[in-house]
Short mmCIF file of C-alpha atoms and ligand atoms in Angstrom, two decimals:
data_model
loop_
_atom_site.label_atom_id
_atom_site.label_comp_id
_atom_site.label_asym_id
_atom_site.label_seq_id
_atom_site.Cartn_x
_atom_site.Cartn_y
_atom_site.Cartn_z
CA UNK A 1 119.78 69.09 98.83
CA UNK A 2 118.87 69.93 102.36
CA UNK A 3 117.87 73.61 103.25
CA UNK A 4 120.32 75.28 106.21
CA UNK A 5 118.36 76.02 109.00
CA UNK A 6 117.47 79.77 110.55
CA UNK A 7 115.69 79.91 113.44
CA UNK A 8 114.71 83.70 114.72
CA UNK A 9 111.98 85.40 116.65
CA UNK A 10 110.69 88.28 118.20
CA UNK A 11 109.44 88.17 122.06
CA UNK A 12 105.04 88.83 121.99
CA UNK A 13 105.24 92.13 123.16
CA UNK A 14 103.50 94.76 121.30
CA UNK A 15 102.47 94.46 116.96
CA UNK A 16 105.64 95.35 114.58
CA UNK A 17 106.61 97.55 113.41
CA UNK A 18 108.19 99.60 110.49
CA UNK A 19 111.83 99.34 112.36
CA UNK A 20 111.19 95.82 112.13
CA UNK A 21 110.86 94.86 108.82
CA UNK A 22 113.50 97.20 107.28
CA UNK A 23 115.75 94.75 110.05
CA UNK A 24 114.24 91.81 110.27
CA UNK A 25 110.44 90.91 107.72
CA UNK A 26 111.53 91.98 104.86
CA UNK A 27 114.88 89.30 105.17
CA UNK A 28 112.68 86.62 106.31
CA UNK A 29 110.61 86.57 102.97
CA UNK A 30 114.16 85.88 101.43
CA UNK A 31 114.90 82.95 103.68
CA UNK A 32 111.92 81.38 103.66
CA UNK A 33 112.90 80.31 100.01
CA UNK A 34 116.46 79.61 100.79
CA UNK A 35 116.14 78.19 104.12
CA UNK A 36 114.19 75.59 105.96
CA UNK A 37 113.01 78.50 108.51
CA UNK A 38 111.41 78.37 111.84
CA UNK A 39 110.19 81.57 113.62
CA UNK A 40 109.29 82.04 117.09
CA UNK A 41 106.93 83.49 119.08
CA UNK A 42 108.77 84.05 121.56
CA UNK A 43 106.26 84.15 124.25
CA UNK A 44 108.52 82.82 127.76
CA UNK A 45 110.69 85.19 126.88
CA UNK A 46 108.25 87.99 126.98
CA UNK A 47 107.74 86.45 130.12
CA UNK A 48 111.05 87.80 131.38
CA UNK A 49 110.44 91.03 131.94
CA UNK A 50 106.50 90.82 131.84
CA UNK A 51 106.32 89.09 134.59
CA UNK A 52 103.63 91.14 136.11
CA UNK A 53 101.62 91.47 132.47
CA UNK A 54 101.01 88.66 131.32
CA UNK A 55 98.16 89.99 129.56
CA UNK A 56 100.50 91.52 127.18
CA UNK A 57 102.55 88.91 125.89
CA UNK A 58 99.13 86.27 125.65
CA UNK A 59 96.92 89.00 123.48
CA UNK A 60 100.04 89.73 121.52
CA UNK A 61 100.72 85.85 120.50
CA UNK A 62 97.86 87.10 117.41
CA UNK A 63 99.21 89.93 116.98
CA UNK A 64 102.71 89.72 115.99
CA UNK A 65 101.55 85.86 114.35
CA UNK A 66 99.09 88.27 111.83
CA UNK A 67 102.48 91.00 111.11
CA UNK A 68 104.33 87.36 109.89
CA UNK A 69 101.02 86.73 107.78
CA UNK A 70 100.28 90.48 106.28
CA UNK A 71 104.38 90.99 104.89
CA UNK A 72 103.97 87.57 103.80
CA UNK A 73 105.21 84.48 105.23
CA UNK A 74 103.86 81.97 104.20
CA UNK A 75 103.22 78.80 106.50
CA UNK A 76 103.95 76.70 103.93
CA UNK A 77 107.67 77.13 103.79
CA UNK A 78 107.94 79.07 107.05
CA UNK A 79 106.79 76.99 110.44
CA UNK A 80 105.43 79.61 112.90
CA UNK A 81 105.68 78.05 116.01
CA UNK A 82 104.71 79.44 119.65
CA UNK A 83 107.81 79.02 122.80
CA UNK A 84 105.02 77.42 125.44
CA UNK A 85 103.80 74.69 123.48
CA UNK A 86 107.29 73.02 122.93
CA UNK A 87 108.79 71.32 125.81
CA UNK A 88 111.65 70.32 124.64
CA UNK A 89 113.30 75.02 125.00
CA UNK A 90 111.85 73.80 128.01
CA UNK A 91 113.72 71.30 128.98
CA UNK A 92 117.20 71.77 127.12
CA UNK A 93 116.73 75.15 129.24
CA UNK A 94 117.06 73.95 132.61
CA UNK A 95 119.53 70.98 131.78
CA UNK A 96 121.68 74.29 129.37
CA UNK A 97 121.74 76.41 133.18
CA UNK A 98 124.09 73.51 134.31
CA UNK A 99 126.74 74.52 131.82
CA UNK A 100 126.82 78.38 132.27
CA UNK A 101 128.05 79.90 135.80
CA UNK A 102 125.85 83.19 136.34
CA UNK A 103 129.03 85.61 136.49
CA UNK A 104 129.20 84.52 132.68
CA UNK A 105 125.50 85.50 132.30
CA UNK A 106 126.36 88.38 134.43
CA UNK A 107 128.86 89.68 131.60
CA UNK A 108 126.59 88.51 129.02
CA UNK A 109 126.67 92.67 127.31
CA UNK A 110 123.41 92.05 125.64
CA UNK A 111 121.59 91.33 129.11
CA UNK A 112 123.66 93.89 130.73
CA UNK A 113 122.65 96.95 128.18
CA UNK A 114 118.77 96.02 128.92
CA UNK A 115 119.27 95.60 132.33
CA UNK A 116 120.57 99.14 132.88
CA UNK A 117 117.66 100.14 129.99
CA UNK A 118 115.02 98.50 132.03
CA UNK A 119 116.36 100.07 135.85
CA UNK A 120 115.96 96.13 137.46
CA UNK A 121 118.67 97.91 139.72
CA UNK A 122 119.50 94.48 142.47
CA UNK A 123 116.11 93.64 141.64
CA UNK A 124 116.59 90.80 138.14
CA UNK A 125 113.58 88.50 137.59
CA UNK A 126 116.08 84.93 137.80
CA UNK A 127 114.75 83.93 133.76
CA UNK A 128 115.98 87.39 133.06
CA UNK A 129 119.65 87.09 133.63
CA UNK A 130 118.85 83.39 132.44
CA UNK A 131 117.02 83.92 129.15
CA UNK A 132 120.34 82.91 126.91
CA UNK A 133 120.60 79.93 128.26
CA UNK A 134 117.41 79.07 127.56
CA UNK A 135 117.92 81.75 123.70
CA UNK A 136 121.03 79.10 123.30
CA UNK A 137 117.77 75.97 123.82
CA UNK A 138 115.89 77.79 121.32
CA UNK A 139 118.26 77.43 119.06
CA UNK A 140 119.99 73.99 119.30
CA UNK A 141 117.00 72.61 119.96
CA UNK A 142 116.29 73.52 115.94
CA UNK A 143 119.90 72.65 115.08
CA UNK A 144 119.37 76.42 113.50
CA UNK A 145 123.22 77.09 112.51
CA UNK A 146 121.93 80.30 110.83
CA UNK A 147 119.86 83.43 113.65
CA UNK A 148 119.57 86.58 111.96
CA UNK A 149 118.70 89.09 114.78
CA UNK A 150 119.82 92.16 115.90
CA UNK A 151 123.78 93.63 116.57
CA UNK A 152 122.58 93.64 119.24
CA UNK A 153 122.26 89.53 120.48
CA UNK A 154 125.00 89.38 118.11
CA UNK A 155 126.19 88.28 122.20
CA UNK A 156 123.48 85.45 122.85
CA UNK A 157 124.93 83.90 119.59
CA UNK A 158 128.21 83.64 121.93
CA UNK A 159 126.93 82.13 123.83
CA UNK A 160 124.98 79.87 122.62
CA UNK A 161 128.19 78.26 120.79
CA UNK A 162 130.07 78.22 124.08
CA UNK A 163 127.26 76.00 125.81
CA UNK A 164 127.05 74.08 122.63
CA UNK A 165 130.91 73.31 122.93
CA UNK A 166 130.17 72.31 126.61
CA UNK A 167 127.38 69.84 125.78
CA UNK A 168 129.43 68.45 123.02
CA UNK A 169 133.19 68.09 124.52
CA UNK A 170 130.80 66.81 127.59
CA UNK A 171 128.97 64.06 125.47
CA UNK A 172 131.94 63.58 123.88
CA UNK A 173 130.47 63.39 120.33
CA UNK A 174 128.57 66.62 118.38
CA UNK A 175 125.84 65.98 119.13
CA UNK A 176 124.31 70.35 118.09
CA UNK A 177 125.54 72.93 116.01
CA UNK A 178 126.99 75.94 116.44
CA UNK A 179 125.42 78.65 115.32
CA UNK A 180 126.87 81.50 113.01
CA UNK A 181 124.79 85.39 113.89
CA UNK A 182 123.30 86.69 111.17
CA UNK A 183 123.23 90.75 111.02
CA UNK A 184 121.36 92.97 108.69
CA UNK A 185 122.28 95.08 106.61
CA UNK A 186 119.24 97.85 107.93
CA UNK A 187 120.98 98.78 111.09
CA UNK A 188 117.99 99.69 113.42
CA UNK A 189 115.95 101.75 112.14
CA UNK A 190 115.87 105.04 114.55
CA UNK A 191 112.77 105.67 115.61
CA UNK A 192 110.24 109.52 114.23
CA UNK A 193 112.10 111.46 117.22
CA UNK A 194 115.65 110.65 115.93
CA UNK A 195 116.44 108.39 118.53
CA UNK A 196 118.03 105.56 118.72
CA UNK A 197 115.51 103.22 118.69
CA UNK A 198 111.78 103.16 117.00
CA UNK A 199 109.51 101.32 119.82
CA UNK A 200 105.62 101.18 120.52
CA UNK A 201 106.59 102.10 124.35
CA UNK A 202 108.99 104.95 123.05
CA UNK A 203 105.44 106.51 121.04
CA UNK A 204 108.63 107.16 118.09
CA UNK A 205 107.47 104.20 115.37
CA UNK A 206 104.98 103.42 112.80
CA UNK A 207 103.08 100.37 113.24
CA UNK A 208 102.60 98.18 110.63
CA UNK A 209 98.76 98.78 110.53
CA UNK A 210 99.05 102.43 110.65
CA UNK A 211 96.33 103.64 108.80
CA UNK A 212 97.04 106.95 106.07
CA UNK A 213 95.89 109.78 108.47
CA UNK A 214 99.39 107.80 110.85
CA UNK A 215 101.45 107.70 108.35
CA UNK A 216 100.84 111.63 107.52
CA UNK A 217 100.77 112.58 110.82
CA UNK A 218 103.98 111.04 111.98
CA UNK A 219 106.30 111.49 108.59
CA UNK A 220 105.67 115.69 109.85
CA UNK A 221 106.85 115.55 112.89
CA UNK A 222 109.88 114.06 111.47
CA UNK A 223 112.93 114.64 113.24
CA UNK A 224 115.62 116.68 109.95
CA UNK A 225 117.60 118.90 110.92
CA UNK A 226 117.22 121.34 113.09
CA UNK A 227 119.66 124.38 111.69
CA UNK A 228 117.82 123.72 108.83
CA UNK A 229 115.35 126.32 108.61
CA UNK A 230 115.59 128.12 105.37
CA UNK A 231 115.72 125.71 102.33
CA UNK A 232 118.08 127.72 100.96
CA UNK A 233 119.93 126.45 104.59
CA UNK A 234 121.98 123.91 103.57
CA UNK A 235 120.87 120.92 105.65
CA UNK A 236 122.71 117.74 107.28
CA UNK A 237 122.07 114.42 106.61
CA UNK A 238 123.60 112.33 109.37
CA UNK A 239 120.84 112.11 112.20
CA UNK A 240 118.34 113.41 109.91
CA UNK A 241 115.61 110.83 109.50
CA UNK A 242 114.08 111.60 106.56
CA UNK A 243 117.18 110.38 104.79
CA UNK A 244 117.18 107.51 106.81
CA UNK A 245 114.21 106.29 106.56
CA UNK A 246 114.33 106.68 102.75
CA UNK A 247 117.73 104.83 103.05
CA UNK A 248 115.82 101.30 104.44
CA UNK A 249 113.37 101.68 102.36
CA UNK A 250 113.87 103.49 98.88
CA UNK A 251 115.04 101.47 96.77
CA UNK A 252 116.29 104.25 94.27
CA UNK A 253 119.47 104.98 96.17
CA UNK A 254 120.99 107.27 93.17
CA UNK A 255 118.10 109.41 93.34
CA UNK A 256 118.96 108.96 97.61
CA UNK A 257 122.05 110.48 97.16
CA UNK A 258 121.59 113.19 94.36
CA UNK A 259 118.97 113.91 96.69
CA UNK A 260 121.10 114.21 99.73
CA UNK A 261 124.15 115.93 97.40
CA UNK A 262 121.08 118.27 96.72
CA UNK A 263 119.78 118.77 100.12
CA UNK A 264 124.26 119.31 101.21
CA UNK A 265 123.96 122.07 99.86
CA UNK A 266 120.94 124.13 100.32
CA UNK A 267 117.86 124.23 97.96
CA UNK A 268 116.00 121.23 98.93
CA UNK A 269 113.31 121.58 101.47
CA UNK A 270 111.89 119.01 104.05
CA UNK A 271 108.44 119.10 102.36
CA UNK A 272 109.91 117.70 99.72
CA UNK A 273 111.79 115.19 101.47
CA UNK A 274 108.91 114.27 103.36
CA UNK A 275 106.66 113.28 100.52
CA UNK A 276 108.88 110.87 98.52
CA UNK A 277 108.99 109.62 101.33
CA UNK A 278 105.05 109.08 102.48
CA UNK A 279 104.27 108.31 99.19
CA UNK A 280 107.24 104.77 99.34
CA UNK A 281 105.48 103.94 103.17
CA UNK A 282 101.80 104.55 102.22
CA UNK A 283 102.20 102.07 99.32
CA UNK A 284 104.15 99.73 100.96
CA UNK A 285 101.78 99.39 104.14
CA UNK A 286 98.22 99.98 102.46
CA UNK A 287 98.93 96.15 101.17
CA UNK A 288 99.93 95.49 105.23
CA UNK A 289 97.25 96.26 106.31
CA UNK A 290 94.52 95.78 104.40
CA UNK A 291 95.89 91.61 104.13
CA UNK A 292 96.11 91.89 109.05
CA UNK A 293 92.11 93.64 108.47
CA UNK A 294 90.93 91.11 106.13
CA UNK A 295 93.50 87.44 108.17
CA UNK A 296 92.50 89.13 112.05
CA UNK A 297 88.58 88.83 110.51
CA UNK A 298 89.62 85.38 110.71
CA UNK A 299 90.97 84.20 113.81
CA UNK A 300 90.30 80.50 113.31
CA UNK A 301 92.69 80.47 110.39
CA UNK A 302 95.96 82.48 112.64
CA UNK A 303 95.01 79.51 115.64
CA UNK A 304 95.77 77.25 112.99
CA UNK A 305 99.31 78.49 111.59
CA UNK A 306 100.32 78.61 114.65
CA UNK A 307 98.73 75.16 116.56
CA UNK A 308 100.32 73.18 112.26
CA UNK A 309 103.43 75.93 112.77
CA UNK A 310 104.12 74.99 116.56
CA UNK A 311 103.36 70.45 115.53
CA UNK A 312 106.52 70.34 113.28
CA UNK A 313 108.56 72.62 115.44
CA UNK A 314 108.03 70.18 118.13
CA UNK A 315 109.13 66.84 116.30
CA UNK A 316 112.55 69.07 115.34
CA UNK A 317 112.85 69.72 119.20
CA UNK A 318 111.80 67.08 120.94
CA UNK A 319 114.45 64.37 118.92
CA UNK A 320 117.70 66.88 119.72
CA UNK A 321 116.11 66.92 123.77
CA UNK A 322 116.14 62.75 123.35
CA UNK A 323 119.95 63.37 121.56
CA UNK A 324 120.69 65.41 124.26
CA UNK A 325 119.84 63.00 127.02
CA UNK A 326 121.00 60.27 125.94
CA UNK A 327 124.73 61.80 125.11
CA UNK A 328 124.64 63.17 127.89
CA UNK A 329 123.91 59.94 129.17
CA UNK A 330 121.38 60.48 131.78
CA UNK A 331 118.77 58.12 132.70
CA UNK A 332 116.71 56.41 130.90
CA UNK A 333 113.58 54.33 131.46
N1 LIG B 401 115.21 87.46 121.28
C1 LIG B 401 114.87 87.24 120.43
C2 LIG B 401 113.69 89.45 120.58
O1 LIG B 401 114.25 89.96 121.35
C3 LIG B 401 113.68 86.39 120.01
C4 LIG B 401 114.14 85.65 119.69
C5 LIG B 401 114.10 84.44 120.78
C6 LIG B 401 114.56 84.38 119.32
N2 LIG B 401 114.45 83.08 120.95
C7 LIG B 401 115.59 83.37 119.86
C8 LIG B 401 115.20 85.21 118.67
C9 LIG B 401 115.57 82.50 119.22
C10 LIG B 401 116.56 84.21 117.29
C11 LIG B 401 116.65 82.50 118.02
O2 LIG B 401 113.67 89.67 119.59
#
């Protein structure tokens, strides 16, 4: 039986953090047994808003790959591949750009939000505006039917499927499959300051290679309920970072519910719940940090993993590109 094909990836702009772990990495550990999984080190997509900083994009290829391996991605099951080394992705992107309008790209809610967040104003890099077509190329080149992405990226999958339908209808045959977005149950984890999104640049993240002291400090700094001044006071669970993280990482759901109840009523101090969370995070991160440190001593192994994964991905993506080119009836020598 052939397994369904799944593609996800990360822009190589920085090492990953526990928000990535909760939202995507741990799901990928399961997918690698049930699906044919490709993980894309999206360095060319990273350039769409980091053209001024190619150094950062290059350096983080290895960092993200190390994160994958350290959390337990098995290169024998999952192909870790490098976007810039898969020419078919760039070629399909160029073809697909003829099947989308600028107006449609500008209307894509993901792009709209990201343009606002980045403060591009009128100076939007063309590559950035067009990255939905490039992401459609990524997804279709692998013929992925399952694409796990954060909720904020769901419109990219919609736009991918529009392109798929246009290509298939122009070719007059079913070349490309449509893809389905899979939104993880744990939505985006908030930062330790309680702000919407955890990010390294926002300085509110806990990295997957954090040292015990960093973890300890981060938990101490976590935003809880500013009105919960004395232990006896009733406390608020919503928007409370400690409870958000217990929801994400504590496997004893019943106990977490019990603690929430107690906290709401009053009589449960921040120190107690923080201690519980810290123990959980220390236990989660310790083996990841150890494996990561070990593997970062052996860069040739990591290079090898990426090279092999990219080779496998090349076969697949070249074959699809050929099908699209001949399906569209373009001239061939
Ligand atoms: N857009 C994704 C991110 O920001 C990275 C990515 C690139 C991706 N190509 C993809 C994800 C294809 C899923 C499928 O992290």
